[in-house]
Amino acid sequence: MIFNLATGYALQALAGLPESGEYALTRDLAERLELPSPYLAKILQNLARAGILESSRGPKGGYRLARKADQISVEKILFALEGEDALNGCVMGFPVCDASHPCPMHDAWTAVKTQMEASIISTTLADLRRAAVFKSKPKSARKR
Amino acid sequence: MIFNLATGYALQALAGLPESGEYALTRDLAERLELPSPYLAKILQNLARAGILESSRGPKGGYRLARKADQISVEKILFALEGEDALNGCVMGFPVCDASHPCPMHDAWTAVKTQMEASIISTTLADLRRAAVFKSKPKSARKR
DNA sequence: TTAAATTAGGACCAAAGGGTCCGAAATGAT
DNA sequence: ATCATTTCGGACCCTTTGGTCCTAATTTAA
């Protein structure tokens, strides 16, 4: 799906995390989003280390956003989890591929990436939350 | 780099393969492009199985394009190597994400993918060959 | 001060991507 | 026929990604 699964999980989770005040529990988040809890825990730890989340241990602990939702772009999250140059590679697999040594697809692909970057830079967690699919998915009465 | 390394290698190789007549050798291709030869061999086999290449065994054998270069789009190659729905996944990692059950990023992302698809559908091997970087890369006199 | 709750962090496992190697089958030339 | 050459196909290895599990550290509350 172009980005890592972990990045997708992160977007889902971050869209459902409080901006300040109360902390939210990994367990609750995972349950609500129907994601593998221990894996989500790992991802949230990474986001905390990256400064995107604040964490607190012990009772009443959990995670919350470190900034206002409209201050956190999708790009920040991508870069935090997949590295700053997640979008920098050459489509054709050339080890070097830039304006002065372009691969045959360089220009066409730069256009694609430009639009993609514009999209992930301008989209923030506030946008995700607005559109949010917080309808508790009617799947099947799930036990456990 | 968004697509697999193998897809990039395939694009490089296919841009350098003859349209008809003579067959080209895996070994020569790999050497010219400075790619890992046995891995490239695997990729070429896949492309042959997918009907994009024609192969011939034995002396004078090798690979050549199965169609005219301008009849083979980058999309065909992507789909052959990464599956028909290489572009279909949801950015946010939702198991289902379509027009009737869109994730919060669905519309923005559909726009990105539309441009990307347009690009890879309209770009053919003939285009790649035209732009081709067939300057034998002046790296360092390489032995072996 | 003790116990419960919760993140932090590491060990570990499985699957997929990237990569190597080797034997078998096919084919052209001698 | 035989031999050299080349693809075909499978076995195998390493690293990354996705995922689980256990223990330690921290914090709140009784």
mmCIF file of C-alpha atoms (C1' of nucleotides) in Angstrom:
data_model
loop_
_atom_site.group_PDB
_atom_site.id
_atom_site.type_symbol
_atom_site.label_atom_id
_atom_site.label_comp_id
_atom_site.label_asym_id
_atom_site.label_seq_id
_atom_site.Cartn_x
_atom_site.Cartn_y
_atom_site.Cartn_z
ATOM 1 C CA MET A 1 0.000 0.000 0.000
ATOM 2 C CA ILE A 2 2.901 2.314 -0.776
ATOM 3 C CA PHE A 3 3.657 3.002 2.892
ATOM 4 C CA ASN A 4 4.342 0.492 5.643
ATOM 5 C CA LEU A 5 1.521 -1.136 7.520
ATOM 6 C CA ALA A 6 2.937 0.374 10.707
ATOM 7 C CA THR A 7 2.520 3.879 9.283
ATOM 8 C CA GLY A 8 -1.117 3.155 8.489
ATOM 9 C CA TYR A 9 -1.721 1.822 11.995
ATOM 10 C CA ALA A 10 -0.055 4.935 13.383
ATOM 11 C CA LEU A 11 -2.374 7.211 11.417
ATOM 12 C CA GLN A 12 -5.412 5.347 12.663
ATOM 13 C CA ALA A 13 -4.207 5.471 16.236
ATOM 14 C CA LEU A 14 -3.085 9.090 16.246
ATOM 15 C CA ALA A 15 -6.412 10.188 14.824
ATOM 16 C CA GLY A 16 -8.031 8.705 17.911
ATOM 17 C CA LEU A 17 -5.680 10.006 20.585
ATOM 18 C CA PRO A 18 -6.473 12.928 22.924
ATOM 19 C CA GLU A 19 -4.671 16.245 22.385
ATOM 20 C CA SER A 20 -4.042 16.933 26.026
ATOM 21 C CA GLY A 21 -5.282 16.116 29.519
ATOM 22 C CA GLU A 22 -6.176 12.472 29.901
ATOM 23 C CA TYR A 23 -3.924 9.760 28.575
ATOM 24 C CA ALA A 24 -5.309 6.972 26.416
ATOM 25 C CA LEU A 25 -4.433 3.318 26.880
ATOM 26 C CA THR A 26 -2.737 1.228 24.229
ATOM 27 C CA ARG A 27 -5.078 -1.608 25.067
ATOM 28 C CA ASP A 28 -8.216 0.461 24.562
ATOM 29 C CA LEU A 29 -6.952 1.940 21.310
ATOM 30 C CA ALA A 30 -6.040 -1.447 19.922
ATOM 31 C CA GLU A 31 -9.412 -2.829 20.889
ATOM 32 C CA ARG A 32 -11.315 0.058 19.379
ATOM 33 C CA LEU A 33 -9.362 -0.041 16.129
ATOM 34 C CA GLU A 34 -9.130 -3.827 16.045
ATOM 35 C CA LEU A 35 -5.373 -3.753 15.677
ATOM 36 C CA PRO A 36 -2.806 -6.189 17.145
ATOM 37 C CA SER A 37 -2.217 -4.666 20.564
ATOM 38 C CA PRO A 38 1.458 -5.550 21.214
ATOM 39 C CA TYR A 39 2.430 -4.357 17.751
ATOM 40 C CA LEU A 40 0.541 -1.121 18.178
ATOM 41 C CA ALA A 41 2.356 -0.706 21.489
ATOM 42 C CA LYS A 42 5.689 -0.860 19.654
ATOM 43 C CA ILE A 43 4.539 1.743 17.170
ATOM 44 C CA LEU A 44 3.315 4.101 19.887
ATOM 45 C CA GLN A 45 6.659 3.755 21.656
ATOM 46 C CA ASN A 46 8.415 4.783 18.453
ATOM 47 C CA LEU A 47 6.134 7.787 18.062
ATOM 48 C CA ALA A 48 6.822 8.787 21.660
ATOM 49 C CA ARG A 49 10.555 8.533 21.121
ATOM 50 C CA ALA A 50 10.122 10.680 18.000
ATOM 51 C CA GLY A 51 8.431 13.350 20.094
ATOM 52 C CA ILE A 52 5.057 13.010 18.421
ATOM 53 C CA LEU A 53 3.447 11.489 21.491
ATOM 54 C CA GLU A 54 3.788 12.051 25.218
ATOM 55 C CA SER A 55 3.694 9.021 27.439
ATOM 56 C CA SER A 56 3.145 8.358 31.107
ATOM 57 C CA ARG A 57 3.682 5.094 32.958
ATOM 58 C CA GLY A 58 1.630 3.599 35.717
ATOM 59 C CA PRO A 59 -2.038 3.986 36.583
ATOM 60 C CA LYS A 60 -3.705 6.883 34.781
ATOM 61 C CA GLY A 61 -0.874 6.634 32.293
ATOM 62 C CA GLY A 62 -0.898 6.032 28.543
ATOM 63 C CA TYR A 63 -0.320 8.210 25.520
ATOM 64 C CA ARG A 64 -1.502 11.575 24.231
ATOM 65 C CA LEU A 65 -0.442 13.918 21.439
ATOM 66 C CA ALA A 66 2.576 16.104 22.186
ATOM 67 C CA ARG A 67 1.141 18.980 20.108
ATOM 68 C CA LYS A 68 -2.147 20.216 18.781
ATOM 69 C CA ALA A 69 -3.593 17.871 16.171
ATOM 70 C CA ASP A 70 -3.449 20.544 13.489
ATOM 71 C CA GLN A 71 0.295 20.865 14.108
ATOM 72 C CA ILE A 72 1.057 17.237 13.256
ATOM 73 C CA SER A 73 1.210 16.423 9.559
ATOM 74 C CA VAL A 74 0.998 13.001 8.007
ATOM 75 C CA GLU A 75 4.469 13.655 6.655
ATOM 76 C CA LYS A 76 5.916 13.954 10.181
ATOM 77 C CA ILE A 77 4.499 10.561 11.024
ATOM 78 C CA LEU A 78 5.774 8.963 7.831
ATOM 79 C CA PHE A 79 9.243 10.360 8.352
ATOM 80 C CA ALA A 80 9.308 9.379 12.013
ATOM 81 C CA LEU A 81 8.494 5.746 11.217
ATOM 82 C CA GLU A 82 10.142 5.191 7.842
ATOM 83 C CA GLY A 83 12.966 7.705 7.862
ATOM 84 C CA GLU A 84 13.441 11.160 6.393
ATOM 85 C CA ASP A 85 14.051 9.899 2.889
ATOM 86 C CA ALA A 86 11.138 7.506 2.632
ATOM 87 C CA LEU A 87 10.187 9.252 -0.615
ATOM 88 C CA ASN A 88 13.643 9.840 -2.014
ATOM 89 C CA GLY A 89 14.456 6.600 -3.798
ATOM 90 C CA CYS A 90 14.655 6.245 -7.578
ATOM 91 C CA VAL A 91 11.709 4.463 -9.223
ATOM 92 C CA MET A 92 14.059 2.648 -11.533
ATOM 93 C CA GLY A 93 16.338 1.560 -8.734
ATOM 94 C CA PHE A 94 19.343 3.618 -9.780
ATOM 95 C CA PRO A 95 21.718 4.195 -6.887
ATOM 96 C CA VAL A 96 21.952 7.876 -7.797
ATOM 97 C CA CYS A 97 19.129 9.696 -9.517
ATOM 98 C CA ASP A 98 18.784 13.462 -9.248
ATOM 99 C CA ALA A 99 18.298 16.504 -11.438
ATOM 100 C CA SER A 100 21.815 16.279 -12.828
ATOM 101 C CA HIS A 101 21.783 12.484 -13.233
ATOM 102 C CA PRO A 102 18.126 11.735 -13.926
ATOM 103 C CA CYS A 103 16.826 8.272 -14.700
ATOM 104 C CA PRO A 104 14.498 8.028 -17.708
ATOM 105 C CA MET A 105 11.477 8.352 -15.460
ATOM 106 C CA HIS A 106 12.877 11.074 -13.245
ATOM 107 C CA ASP A 107 10.745 14.014 -14.398
ATOM 108 C CA ALA A 108 7.458 12.143 -14.592
ATOM 109 C CA TRP A 109 8.093 10.649 -11.203
ATOM 110 C CA THR A 110 9.109 13.902 -9.600
ATOM 111 C CA ALA A 111 5.713 15.273 -10.569
ATOM 112 C CA VAL A 112 4.005 12.338 -8.888
ATOM 113 C CA LYS A 113 6.071 12.712 -5.751
ATOM 114 C CA THR A 114 5.468 16.443 -5.622
ATOM 115 C CA GLN A 115 1.726 15.896 -5.505
ATOM 116 C CA MET A 116 2.123 13.154 -2.952
ATOM 117 C CA GLU A 117 4.272 15.352 -0.733
ATOM 118 C CA ALA A 118 1.845 18.243 -1.019
ATOM 119 C CA SER A 119 -0.882 15.910 0.094
ATOM 120 C CA ILE A 120 0.866 14.507 3.137
ATOM 121 C CA ILE A 121 2.263 17.860 4.212
ATOM 122 C CA SER A 122 -1.096 19.607 4.097
ATOM 123 C CA THR A 123 -3.008 16.794 5.776
ATOM 124 C CA THR A 124 -2.872 16.931 9.568
ATOM 125 C CA LEU A 125 -4.257 14.801 12.339
ATOM 126 C CA ALA A 126 -6.973 17.403 12.743
ATOM 127 C CA ASP A 127 -8.133 16.653 9.202
ATOM 128 C CA LEU A 128 -8.071 12.931 9.831
ATOM 129 C CA ARG A 129 -10.031 13.379 12.997
ATOM 130 C CA ARG A 130 -12.617 15.560 11.303
ATOM 131 C CA ALA A 131 -13.311 12.941 8.678
ATOM 132 C CA ALA A 132 -12.980 10.358 11.368
ATOM 133 C CA VAL A 133 -14.622 7.040 11.057
ATOM 134 C CA PHE A 134 -15.475 6.785 14.694
ATOM 135 C CA LYS A 135 -18.525 4.799 14.026
ATOM 136 C CA SER A 136 -17.789 1.745 16.113
ATOM 137 C CA LYS A 137 -17.563 -0.696 13.255
ATOM 138 C CA PRO A 138 -20.581 -3.007 13.207
ATOM 139 C CA LYS A 139 -18.739 -6.187 12.433
ATOM 140 C CA SER A 140 -19.931 -8.894 14.720
ATOM 141 C CA ALA A 141 -20.373 -8.920 18.447
ATOM 142 C CA ARG A 142 -16.796 -9.607 19.296
ATOM 143 C CA LYS A 143 -15.833 -11.447 22.412
ATOM 144 C CA ARG A 144 -12.477 -11.323 24.188
ATOM 145 C CA MET B 1 11.358 3.824 -3.255
ATOM 146 C CA ILE B 2 7.635 3.121 -3.451
ATOM 147 C CA PHE B 3 8.044 0.123 -5.766
ATOM 148 C CA ASN B 4 10.159 -2.960 -5.184
ATOM 149 C CA LEU B 5 13.810 -2.981 -6.087
ATOM 150 C CA ALA B 6 13.070 -5.857 -8.464
ATOM 151 C CA THR B 7 10.642 -3.668 -10.411
ATOM 152 C CA GLY B 8 13.298 -0.997 -10.778
ATOM 153 C CA TYR B 9 15.842 -3.540 -11.975
ATOM 154 C CA ALA B 10 13.265 -4.841 -14.459
ATOM 155 C CA LEU B 11 12.719 -1.366 -15.880
ATOM 156 C CA GLN B 12 16.429 -0.853 -16.308
ATOM 157 C CA ALA B 13 16.859 -4.228 -17.985
ATOM 158 C CA LEU B 14 13.821 -4.026 -20.239
ATOM 159 C CA ALA B 15 14.904 -0.617 -21.483
ATOM 160 C CA GLY B 16 18.086 -2.257 -22.688
ATOM 161 C CA LEU B 17 16.648 -5.387 -24.291
ATOM 162 C CA PRO B 18 16.245 -5.888 -28.073
ATOM 163 C CA GLU B 19 12.733 -5.780 -29.545
ATOM 164 C CA SER B 20 13.234 -8.696 -31.900
ATOM 165 C CA GLY B 21 15.896 -10.696 -33.695
ATOM 166 C CA GLU B 22 18.930 -11.333 -31.519
ATOM 167 C CA TYR B 23 18.559 -12.440 -27.931
ATOM 168 C CA ALA B 24 20.452 -10.670 -25.182
ATOM 169 C CA LEU B 25 22.284 -12.481 -22.403
ATOM 170 C CA THR B 26 21.426 -12.113 -18.746
ATOM 171 C CA ARG B 27 25.116 -11.974 -17.983
ATOM 172 C CA ASP B 28 25.814 -9.123 -20.393
ATOM 173 C CA LEU B 29 22.819 -7.142 -19.208
ATOM 174 C CA ALA B 30 23.788 -7.538 -15.578
ATOM 175 C CA GLU B 31 27.323 -6.485 -16.330
ATOM 176 C CA ARG B 32 26.283 -3.466 -18.352
ATOM 177 C CA LEU B 33 23.801 -2.298 -15.719
ATOM 178 C CA GLU B 34 25.967 -3.333 -12.779
ATOM 179 C CA LEU B 35 23.198 -5.392 -11.234
ATOM 180 C CA PRO B 36 23.484 -8.692 -9.301
ATOM 181 C CA SER B 37 23.392 -11.207 -12.123
ATOM 182 C CA PRO B 38 21.647 -14.191 -10.472
ATOM 183 C CA TYR B 39 18.962 -11.937 -9.082
ATOM 184 C CA LEU B 40 18.414 -10.263 -12.413
ATOM 185 C CA ALA B 41 18.112 -13.748 -13.917
ATOM 186 C CA LYS B 42 15.247 -14.501 -11.544
ATOM 187 C CA ILE B 43 13.494 -11.294 -12.498
ATOM 188 C CA LEU B 44 13.872 -11.954 -16.214
ATOM 189 C CA GLN B 45 12.433 -15.433 -15.721
ATOM 190 C CA ASN B 46 9.400 -13.897 -14.035
ATOM 191 C CA LEU B 47 8.967 -11.442 -16.874
ATOM 192 C CA ALA B 48 9.192 -14.281 -19.391
ATOM 193 C CA ARG B 49 6.576 -16.276 -17.510
ATOM 194 C CA ALA B 50 4.381 -13.172 -17.525
ATOM 195 C CA GLY B 51 4.658 -12.994 -21.299
ATOM 196 C CA ILE B 52 6.571 -9.730 -21.348
ATOM 197 C CA LEU B 53 9.779 -11.372 -22.535
ATOM 198 C CA GLU B 54 10.561 -14.193 -24.937
ATOM 199 C CA SER B 55 13.342 -16.540 -23.973
ATOM 200 C CA SER B 56 15.492 -19.060 -25.758
ATOM 201 C CA ARG B 57 17.832 -21.599 -24.183
ATOM 202 C CA GLY B 58 21.187 -22.721 -25.345
ATOM 203 C CA PRO B 59 23.822 -20.994 -27.445
ATOM 204 C CA LYS B 60 22.524 -17.874 -29.179
ATOM 205 C CA GLY B 61 19.782 -17.874 -26.608
ATOM 206 C CA GLY B 62 18.790 -15.250 -24.079
ATOM 207 C CA TYR B 63 15.906 -12.813 -23.760
ATOM 208 C CA ARG B 64 14.136 -10.286 -25.971
ATOM 209 C CA LEU B 65 10.915 -8.306 -25.733
ATOM 210 C CA ALA B 66 7.749 -10.189 -26.657
ATOM 211 C CA ARG B 67 6.168 -7.041 -28.139
ATOM 212 C CA LYS B 68 7.163 -3.695 -29.542
ATOM 213 C CA ALA B 69 8.657 -1.449 -26.884
ATOM 214 C CA ASP B 70 5.892 1.094 -27.279
ATOM 215 C CA GLN B 71 3.349 -1.622 -26.488
ATOM 216 C CA ILE B 72 4.778 -2.374 -23.065
ATOM 217 C CA SER B 73 3.820 0.069 -20.322
ATOM 218 C CA VAL B 74 5.527 0.508 -16.992
ATOM 219 C CA GLU B 75 2.223 -0.509 -15.447
ATOM 220 C CA LYS B 76 2.353 -3.947 -17.110
ATOM 221 C CA ILE B 77 5.756 -4.527 -15.595
ATOM 222 C CA LEU B 78 4.706 -3.361 -12.145
ATOM 223 C CA PHE B 79 1.630 -5.576 -12.197
ATOM 224 C CA ALA B 80 3.566 -8.565 -13.504
ATOM 225 C CA LEU B 81 6.095 -8.375 -10.675
ATOM 226 C CA GLU B 82 4.060 -7.052 -7.754
ATOM 227 C CA GLY B 83 0.551 -8.209 -8.564
ATOM 228 C CA GLU B 84 -2.477 -6.553 -10.125
ATOM 229 C CA ASP B 85 -3.401 -4.654 -6.983
ATOM 230 C CA ALA B 86 -0.001 -3.251 -6.158
ATOM 231 C CA LEU B 87 -1.649 0.171 -5.972
ATOM 232 C CA ASN B 88 -4.909 -0.810 -4.349
ATOM 233 C CA GLY B 89 -4.089 -0.809 -0.647
ATOM 234 C CA CYS B 90 -5.391 1.776 1.815
ATOM 235 C CA VAL B 91 -2.865 4.390 2.984
ATOM 236 C CA MET B 92 -4.198 4.178 6.493
ATOM 237 C CA GLY B 93 -4.045 0.408 6.556
ATOM 238 C CA PHE B 94 -7.780 -0.175 6.761
ATOM 239 C CA PRO B 95 -8.708 -3.661 5.571
ATOM 240 C CA VAL B 96 -11.506 -2.227 3.460
ATOM 241 C CA CYS B 97 -11.332 1.271 2.019
ATOM 242 C CA ASP B 98 -13.363 2.217 -1.031
ATOM 243 C CA ALA B 99 -15.752 4.895 -2.232
ATOM 244 C CA SER B 100 -18.534 3.647 0.030
ATOM 245 C CA HIS B 101 -16.291 3.026 3.043
ATOM 246 C CA PRO B 102 -13.566 5.655 2.638
ATOM 247 C CA CYS B 103 -10.789 6.166 5.141
ATOM 248 C CA PRO B 104 -10.160 9.801 6.158
ATOM 249 C CA MET B 105 -7.450 10.109 3.529
ATOM 250 C CA HIS B 106 -9.293 8.288 0.783
ATOM 251 C CA ASP B 107 -10.096 11.188 -1.519
ATOM 252 C CA ALA B 108 -6.745 12.923 -1.259
ATOM 253 C CA TRP B 109 -4.991 9.647 -1.819
ATOM 254 C CA THR B 110 -7.127 8.648 -4.759
ATOM 255 C CA ALA B 111 -5.996 11.838 -6.475
ATOM 256 C CA VAL B 112 -2.376 10.917 -5.884
ATOM 257 C CA LYS B 113 -2.877 7.404 -7.176
ATOM 258 C CA THR B 114 -4.748 8.630 -10.234
ATOM 259 C CA GLN B 115 -1.791 10.738 -11.268
ATOM 260 C CA MET B 116 0.591 7.919 -10.532
ATOM 261 C CA GLU B 117 -1.439 5.492 -12.618
ATOM 262 C CA ALA B 118 -1.685 7.946 -15.492
ATOM 263 C CA SER B 119 2.062 8.240 -15.397
ATOM 264 C CA ILE B 120 2.869 4.553 -15.430
ATOM 265 C CA ILE B 121 0.213 3.703 -17.999
ATOM 266 C CA SER B 122 1.370 6.329 -20.461
ATOM 267 C CA THR B 123 5.074 5.594 -20.038
ATOM 268 C CA THR B 124 6.300 2.735 -22.211
ATOM 269 C CA LEU B 125 9.615 1.030 -22.704
ATOM 270 C CA ALA B 126 10.009 3.078 -25.863
ATOM 271 C CA ASP B 127 9.936 6.232 -23.733
ATOM 272 C CA LEU B 128 12.459 4.811 -21.314
ATOM 273 C CA ARG B 129 14.707 3.803 -24.161
ATOM 274 C CA ARG B 130 14.473 7.221 -25.758
ATOM 275 C CA ALA B 131 15.603 8.938 -22.602
ATOM 276 C CA ALA B 132 18.001 6.099 -22.080
ATOM 277 C CA VAL B 133 21.072 6.547 -20.006
ATOM 278 C CA PHE B 134 23.182 4.325 -22.170
ATOM 279 C CA LYS B 135 26.278 6.240 -21.440
ATOM 280 C CA SER B 136 28.483 3.481 -20.091
ATOM 281 C CA LYS B 137 28.813 4.839 -16.587
ATOM 282 C CA PRO B 138 32.306 6.146 -15.983
ATOM 283 C CA LYS B 139 32.738 4.751 -12.528
ATOM 284 C CA SER B 140 36.117 3.187 -12.249
ATOM 285 C CA ALA B 141 37.885 0.760 -14.531
ATOM 286 C CA ARG B 142 36.235 -2.348 -13.255
ATOM 287 C CA LYS B 143 38.001 -5.638 -13.379
ATOM 288 C CA ARG B 144 36.490 -9.099 -13.035
ATOM 289 C "C1'" DT C 1 5.400 0.647 51.853
ATOM 290 C "C1'" DT C 2 3.159 -2.177 49.138
ATOM 291 C "C1'" DA C 3 0.427 -3.446 45.274
ATOM 292 C "C1'" DA C 4 -1.552 -2.632 40.869
ATOM 293 C "C1'" DA C 5 -1.228 -0.488 36.409
ATOM 294 C "C1'" DT C 6 1.116 0.939 32.611
ATOM 295 C "C1'" DT C 7 4.978 2.111 29.386
ATOM 296 C "C1'" DA C 8 10.049 0.709 28.037
ATOM 297 C "C1'" DG C 9 12.824 -2.479 26.029
ATOM 298 C "C1'" DG C 10 14.621 -6.661 24.683
ATOM 299 C "C1'" DA C 11 14.297 -11.539 22.951
ATOM 300 C "C1'" DC C 12 12.106 -14.056 19.928
ATOM 301 C "C1'" DC C 13 9.297 -15.900 15.718
ATOM 302 C "C1'" DA C 14 7.230 -15.957 10.916
ATOM 303 C "C1'" DA C 15 6.747 -14.153 6.340
ATOM 304 C "C1'" DA C 16 8.384 -11.455 2.485
ATOM 305 C "C1'" DG C 17 12.017 -9.156 -0.151
ATOM 306 C "C1'" DG C 18 16.597 -9.348 -1.917
ATOM 307 C "C1'" DG C 19 20.202 -12.393 -3.273
ATOM 308 C "C1'" DT C 20 23.193 -16.748 -4.220
ATOM 309 C "C1'" DC C 21 23.957 -21.357 -5.884
ATOM 310 C "C1'" DC C 22 23.365 -25.668 -8.123
ATOM 311 C "C1'" DG C 23 21.458 -29.288 -10.920
ATOM 312 C "C1'" DA C 24 18.285 -30.210 -14.800
ATOM 313 C "C1'" DA C 25 16.484 -29.328 -19.323
ATOM 314 C "C1'" DA C 26 16.874 -27.409 -23.878
ATOM 315 C "C1'" DT C 27 19.339 -25.937 -27.933
ATOM 316 C "C1'" DG C 28 22.918 -24.799 -31.338
ATOM 317 C "C1'" DA C 29 27.419 -26.092 -33.192
ATOM 318 C "C1'" DT C 30 31.035 -29.346 -33.990
ATOM 319 C "C1'" DA D 1 26.440 -38.014 -30.600
ATOM 320 C "C1'" DT D 2 28.558 -34.966 -27.953
ATOM 321 C "C1'" DC D 3 29.631 -30.727 -25.943
ATOM 322 C "C1'" DA D 4 29.236 -26.004 -24.670
ATOM 323 C "C1'" DT D 5 25.879 -22.597 -23.658
ATOM 324 C "C1'" DT D 6 21.999 -20.816 -21.864
ATOM 325 C "C1'" DT D 7 17.417 -20.605 -19.442
ATOM 326 C "C1'" DC D 8 14.448 -23.106 -15.783
ATOM 327 C "C1'" DG D 9 13.477 -24.261 -11.210
ATOM 328 C "C1'" DG D 10 14.278 -25.220 -6.706
ATOM 329 C "C1'" DA D 11 16.888 -24.934 -2.299
ATOM 330 C "C1'" DC D 12 18.954 -22.019 0.489
ATOM 331 C "C1'" DC D 13 20.662 -17.601 3.098
ATOM 332 C "C1'" DC D 14 20.279 -12.859 5.102
ATOM 333 C "C1'" DT D 15 17.733 -8.675 6.349
ATOM 334 C "C1'" DT D 16 13.539 -6.169 7.093
ATOM 335 C "C1'" DT D 17 8.802 -5.995 8.353
ATOM 336 C "C1'" DG D 18 4.954 -7.497 11.041
ATOM 337 C "C1'" DG D 19 3.923 -9.511 15.297
ATOM 338 C "C1'" DT D 20 4.187 -11.852 20.155
ATOM 339 C "C1'" DC D 21 5.852 -12.265 24.806
ATOM 340 C "C1'" DC D 22 8.299 -11.515 28.983
ATOM 341 C "C1'" DT D 23 10.742 -8.758 32.367
ATOM 342 C "C1'" DA D 24 12.143 -4.284 34.240
ATOM 343 C "C1'" DA D 25 11.179 0.427 35.412
ATOM 344 C "C1'" DT D 26 7.967 3.964 36.744
ATOM 345 C "C1'" DT D 27 3.949 5.893 38.748
ATOM 346 C "C1'" DT D 28 -0.441 6.227 41.242
ATOM 347 C "C1'" DA D 29 -3.246 4.917 44.973
ATOM 348 C "C1'" DA D 30 -4.445 2.474 49.013
#
